[in-house]
Short mmCIF file of C-alpha atoms in Angstrom, two decimals:
data_model
loop_
_atom_site.label_atom_id
_atom_site.label_comp_id
_atom_site.label_asym_id
_atom_site.label_seq_id
_atom_site.Cartn_x
_atom_site.Cartn_y
_atom_site.Cartn_z
CA MET A 15 69.27 100.50 123.32
CA SER A 16 72.02 99.24 125.64
CA SER A 17 71.10 95.59 125.14
CA LEU A 18 69.11 93.49 122.70
CA GLY A 19 65.92 93.77 124.73
CA ILE A 20 62.98 92.40 122.72
CA PHE A 21 65.42 91.04 120.13
CA THR A 22 66.84 88.45 122.53
CA ASN A 23 65.39 85.50 124.31
CA ASN A 24 67.60 83.67 126.80
CA GLU A 25 70.63 85.29 125.15
CA GLU A 26 69.63 84.10 121.68
CA ILE A 27 68.89 86.59 118.93
CA THR A 28 65.23 86.38 117.95
CA GLY A 29 64.63 85.50 114.35
CA ILE A 30 68.01 83.94 113.51
CA LYS A 31 68.16 80.82 115.68
CA GLY A 32 68.86 77.78 113.53
CA ILE A 33 69.92 79.74 110.43
CA LYS A 34 73.23 81.05 109.20
CA ILE A 35 74.02 84.62 110.23
CA PRO A 36 75.31 86.61 107.24
CA LEU A 37 78.89 87.57 108.08
CA TYR A 38 81.72 88.30 105.70
CA GLN A 39 85.15 89.88 105.78
CA GLY A 40 85.31 93.49 104.69
CA GLY A 41 87.76 94.89 102.16
CA TYR A 42 91.34 95.69 103.02
CA ASN A 43 91.81 98.85 105.11
CA GLN A 44 94.69 97.73 107.40
CA LYS A 45 92.16 96.29 109.85
CA ILE A 46 90.35 92.96 110.00
CA ILE A 47 86.64 93.79 109.99
CA TYR A 48 83.66 91.49 109.55
CA LEU A 49 80.37 92.84 108.27
CA SER A 50 76.85 91.60 108.93
CA GLY A 51 73.47 92.59 107.59
CA VAL A 52 71.60 90.46 110.11
CA ALA A 53 69.83 93.52 111.53
CA MET A 54 68.10 94.07 108.18
CA ARG A 55 66.78 90.51 108.26
CA ILE A 56 65.48 90.82 111.82
CA SER A 57 63.96 94.26 111.21
CA LYS A 58 61.86 92.86 108.38
CA SER A 59 60.69 89.83 110.35
CA GLN A 60 59.96 91.89 113.48
CA ASN A 61 58.68 94.98 111.63
CA SER A 62 61.07 97.13 113.65
CA PRO A 63 63.41 100.02 112.66
CA VAL A 64 66.66 98.59 111.35
CA MET A 65 68.88 100.97 113.35
CA GLU A 66 67.08 100.07 116.58
CA VAL A 67 67.71 96.39 115.90
CA ALA A 68 71.32 96.98 114.85
CA GLU A 69 72.13 99.08 117.91
CA GLY A 70 70.59 96.43 120.13
CA ILE A 71 72.66 93.66 118.59
CA ALA A 72 75.81 95.80 118.68
CA GLY A 73 75.26 96.59 122.37
CA TYR A 74 74.79 92.94 123.20
CA LEU A 75 77.89 91.90 121.28
CA SER A 76 79.98 94.64 122.88
CA GLN A 77 78.94 93.56 126.37
CA ASN A 78 79.87 89.96 125.61
CA SER A 79 82.97 90.50 123.48
CA ASP A 80 85.53 89.67 126.21
CA SER A 81 87.71 92.38 124.57
CA LEU A 82 88.12 90.19 121.48
CA PHE A 83 86.59 92.72 119.09
CA ARG A 84 85.01 96.16 118.72
CA VAL A 85 81.50 96.62 117.37
CA LYS A 86 79.90 99.57 115.62
CA VAL A 87 76.87 100.24 113.46
CA VAL A 88 77.03 102.23 110.22
CA PRO A 89 74.11 104.38 108.98
CA SER A 90 72.82 101.61 106.70
CA GLY A 91 72.26 99.38 109.72
CA GLU A 92 75.15 97.11 108.85
CA ILE A 93 77.13 95.85 111.85
CA HIS A 94 80.93 96.05 111.72
CA ILE A 95 83.01 93.79 113.97
CA GLU A 96 86.70 94.74 114.17
CA LEU A 97 89.14 92.21 115.62
CA MET A 98 91.41 93.54 118.36
CA ASP A 99 95.18 93.30 117.92
CA SER A 100 95.43 90.83 120.80
CA THR A 101 92.84 88.64 119.07
CA LEU A 102 94.80 88.69 115.82
CA ALA A 103 97.99 87.83 117.68
CA ALA A 104 96.30 84.84 119.32
CA TRP A 105 94.85 83.80 115.95
CA LEU A 106 98.25 83.93 114.25
CA GLN A 107 99.85 81.89 117.04
CA ASN A 108 97.02 79.35 117.01
CA LEU A 109 97.25 79.12 113.23
CA ILE A 110 100.83 77.93 113.23
CA VAL A 111 100.08 75.53 116.09
CA ALA A 112 96.82 74.21 114.60
CA LYS A 113 98.36 73.41 111.24
CA LYS A 114 100.97 71.28 112.95
CA THR A 115 98.15 68.92 113.91
CA GLY A 116 96.30 69.29 110.62
CA ASP A 117 93.41 71.39 111.94
CA LEU A 118 93.23 73.90 109.09
CA GLY A 119 90.77 71.67 107.31
CA ASN A 120 90.95 69.29 104.38
CA ASN A 121 87.72 69.20 102.42
CA PHE A 122 89.32 68.62 99.05
CA LEU A 123 87.75 65.90 96.95
CA HIS A 124 90.35 64.36 94.68
CA ASP A 125 87.74 63.47 92.08
CA GLN A 126 87.08 67.18 91.59
CA LEU A 127 90.51 68.34 90.45
CA PRO A 128 90.31 71.86 89.00
CA THR A 129 91.77 72.83 85.66
CA LEU A 130 94.95 74.69 86.55
CA SER A 131 97.05 77.37 84.87
CA SER A 132 100.70 76.32 84.93
CA LEU A 133 101.86 79.93 85.35
CA ASN A 134 99.53 80.66 88.26
CA VAL A 135 100.40 77.39 89.96
CA PHE A 136 104.12 78.08 89.60
CA THR A 137 103.62 81.50 91.21
CA ILE A 138 102.04 79.85 94.25
CA GLN A 139 104.69 77.13 94.37
CA TYR A 140 107.46 79.72 94.06
CA ALA A 141 106.04 81.76 96.95
CA HIS A 142 105.83 78.62 99.08
CA ALA A 143 109.41 77.59 98.27
CA ARG A 144 110.63 81.15 98.92
CA CYS A 145 108.99 81.14 102.36
CA CYS A 146 110.74 77.86 103.13
CA SER A 147 114.10 79.25 102.01
CA LEU A 148 113.75 82.37 104.13
CA LEU A 149 112.72 80.35 107.18
CA ARG A 150 115.73 78.06 106.81
CA LEU A 151 117.94 81.14 106.68
CA GLY A 152 116.24 82.57 109.76
CA GLN A 153 116.94 79.35 111.62
CA GLN A 154 120.56 79.25 110.47
CA GLU A 155 121.10 82.79 111.76
CA GLY A 156 119.52 81.98 115.11
CA LEU A 157 116.54 84.33 114.68
CA ILE A 158 114.02 81.57 115.15
CA GLU A 159 113.97 77.96 116.36
CA LEU A 160 111.93 75.65 114.16
CA ASP A 161 110.41 72.22 114.67
CA ARG A 162 111.13 70.24 111.51
CA THR A 163 109.62 66.93 112.64
CA ASP A 164 107.61 67.18 109.44
CA ILE A 165 110.26 68.26 106.94
CA ASN A 166 107.63 69.97 104.80
CA ASN A 167 106.44 72.24 107.61
CA PHE A 168 108.20 75.00 109.52
CA ILE A 169 106.79 75.36 113.04
CA ALA A 170 108.16 77.81 115.60
CA VAL A 171 109.25 76.11 118.81
CA ASN A 172 108.79 79.30 120.84
CA SER A 173 105.95 81.83 120.84
CA ILE A 174 106.25 84.65 118.32
CA PRO A 175 106.42 88.24 119.70
CA TRP A 176 103.35 89.48 117.84
CA LEU A 177 102.53 92.35 120.24
CA ASN A 178 104.50 95.31 121.57
CA CYS A 179 104.48 96.59 125.15
CA GLU A 180 101.22 98.45 124.45
CA GLN A 181 99.53 95.20 123.33
CA LYS A 182 99.40 96.43 119.75
CA LEU A 183 100.56 94.36 116.81
CA ILE A 184 104.27 94.93 116.38
CA PHE A 185 103.82 95.43 112.65
CA ASN A 186 103.89 98.96 111.26
CA HIS A 187 103.90 98.54 107.48
CA ALA A 188 100.85 98.40 105.20
CA ASP A 189 102.17 95.32 103.40
CA GLU A 190 102.36 93.42 106.69
CA SER A 191 98.71 94.25 107.31
CA PHE A 192 97.78 93.25 103.77
CA LEU A 193 99.45 89.85 104.17
CA ILE A 194 97.54 89.26 107.42
CA HIS A 195 94.32 90.28 105.64
CA GLN A 196 94.94 87.69 102.92
CA LEU A 197 95.87 85.00 105.45
CA VAL A 198 92.60 85.57 107.32
CA LYS A 199 90.63 85.47 104.09
CA VAL A 200 92.13 82.20 102.85
CA VAL A 201 91.83 80.47 106.23
CA ASP A 202 88.20 81.64 106.51
CA ASP A 203 87.57 80.07 103.09
CA VAL A 204 89.32 76.84 104.08
CA VAL A 205 87.46 76.45 107.35
CA CYS A 206 84.06 78.02 106.71
CA ALA A 207 83.24 78.32 103.02
CA ASP A 208 81.78 75.78 100.63
CA SER A 209 85.01 74.47 99.07
CA ILE A 210 83.35 73.85 95.72
CA SER A 211 82.49 77.56 95.39
CA ILE A 212 86.06 78.78 96.00
CA ASN A 213 88.56 79.36 93.20
CA TRP A 214 91.55 78.04 95.10
CA GLU A 215 93.99 78.89 92.34
CA LYS A 216 92.92 82.52 92.58
CA ALA A 217 92.94 82.45 96.38
CA GLY A 218 96.46 81.01 96.43
CA GLY A 219 97.57 83.51 93.81
CA ASN A 220 96.25 86.44 95.86
CA LEU A 221 98.09 85.19 98.94
CA SER A 222 101.26 84.72 96.88
CA GLN A 223 101.03 88.30 95.62
CA ALA A 224 100.53 89.54 99.20
CA PHE A 225 103.66 87.63 100.19
CA GLU A 226 105.64 89.22 97.33
CA ARG A 227 104.49 92.68 98.42
CA PHE A 228 105.45 91.89 102.00
CA TRP A 229 108.88 90.55 101.12
CA GLY A 230 109.58 93.45 98.77
CA SER A 231 108.89 96.03 101.48
CA CYS A 232 109.48 94.40 104.85
CA ARG A 233 113.03 93.28 105.52
CA ILE A 234 114.14 90.86 108.20
CA TRP A 235 117.93 91.03 108.09
CA GLY A 236 120.32 93.98 108.07
CA GLU A 237 119.21 96.97 110.11
CA VAL A 238 115.94 95.33 111.16
CA LYS A 239 117.76 92.36 112.69
CA ILE A 240 120.24 94.67 114.43
CA HIS A 241 117.88 97.33 115.74
CA ASP A 242 114.51 95.55 116.11
CA LEU A 243 115.02 91.86 116.74
CA GLU A 244 111.42 91.25 117.84
CA LEU A 245 110.09 92.72 114.59
CA ALA A 246 112.43 90.47 112.63
CA LYS A 247 111.11 87.45 114.55
CA ALA A 248 107.49 88.52 114.07
CA ARG A 249 108.04 88.87 110.32
CA LEU A 250 109.46 85.36 110.29
CA GLY A 251 106.29 84.33 112.14
CA LEU A 252 104.24 85.73 109.26
CA LEU A 253 106.36 83.67 106.88
CA ILE A 254 105.59 80.53 108.89
CA ALA A 255 101.85 81.25 108.68
CA THR A 256 102.11 82.01 104.96
CA GLN A 257 104.04 78.81 104.24
CA LEU A 258 101.51 76.69 106.12
CA VAL A 259 98.49 78.24 104.41
CA LEU A 260 100.07 78.11 100.94
CA ARG A 261 100.91 74.46 101.52
CA SER A 262 97.31 73.76 102.52
CA VAL A 263 96.05 75.42 99.32
CA LEU A 264 98.54 73.59 97.09
CA GLU A 265 98.25 70.12 98.58
CA ASP A 266 94.75 69.98 100.08
CA LYS A 267 92.83 72.16 97.65
CA LEU A 268 94.71 72.00 94.32
CA GLY A 269 96.08 68.49 94.79
CA ILE A 270 99.64 69.36 93.75
CA VAL A 271 103.05 69.38 95.37
CA ALA A 272 104.16 72.20 97.66
CA PRO A 273 107.92 72.36 96.95
CA VAL A 274 110.27 73.39 99.75
CA GLU A 275 112.83 74.53 97.20
CA LEU A 276 112.97 75.25 93.46
#
């Protein structure tokens, strides 16, 4: 099927109007992919072959994707939606702009403080403070211009060069991709998930570990600064995003201070 056909009605997918469509982020494989089993649900309600339904939905999504994502169907009938590099670049840029105005979301209820592990919390706080330190150094060396109107936030004044001349993400290291994967996951949880069901200490710890992997493998100064200035700036952009998301987890979700230095 090239379009949804009998599975659409006025551009709405039959059988799922008014209910939540199952969609979740796939595991890490250096790409950002969302998975949906909605075709299985429709096939049961419509008594139709699951692959026929899945191919119809995939065709419809592809035709209306505006080049934001790629769609494919796997043999099980599950639909995979892969974000394009240009979409990720726009998301990263919007992330560091949105947090400046507090749009990441703040659903934390201060009467529901979780029981915290001091070691895990320190790991998250250390990663946050380390991001702040590295960003201050980047500003001092003229690699990036930061808006410090809010002294606890580091916002880039100019756009970050996320893409190369081929409109691909400028990043080329697995640990850069893994950090982006964790950033997407945590922001998805902040914005979309039921906050009560999320272990924010674990989420923040996973993002902190991704930052440590990134910083251990992906340098900004030295040869990178000399020979690939745009990559150095883009890596600083990832640090801005990481600092903002870690701060949101610490302050909004765990209810504790996000130190700018230790």
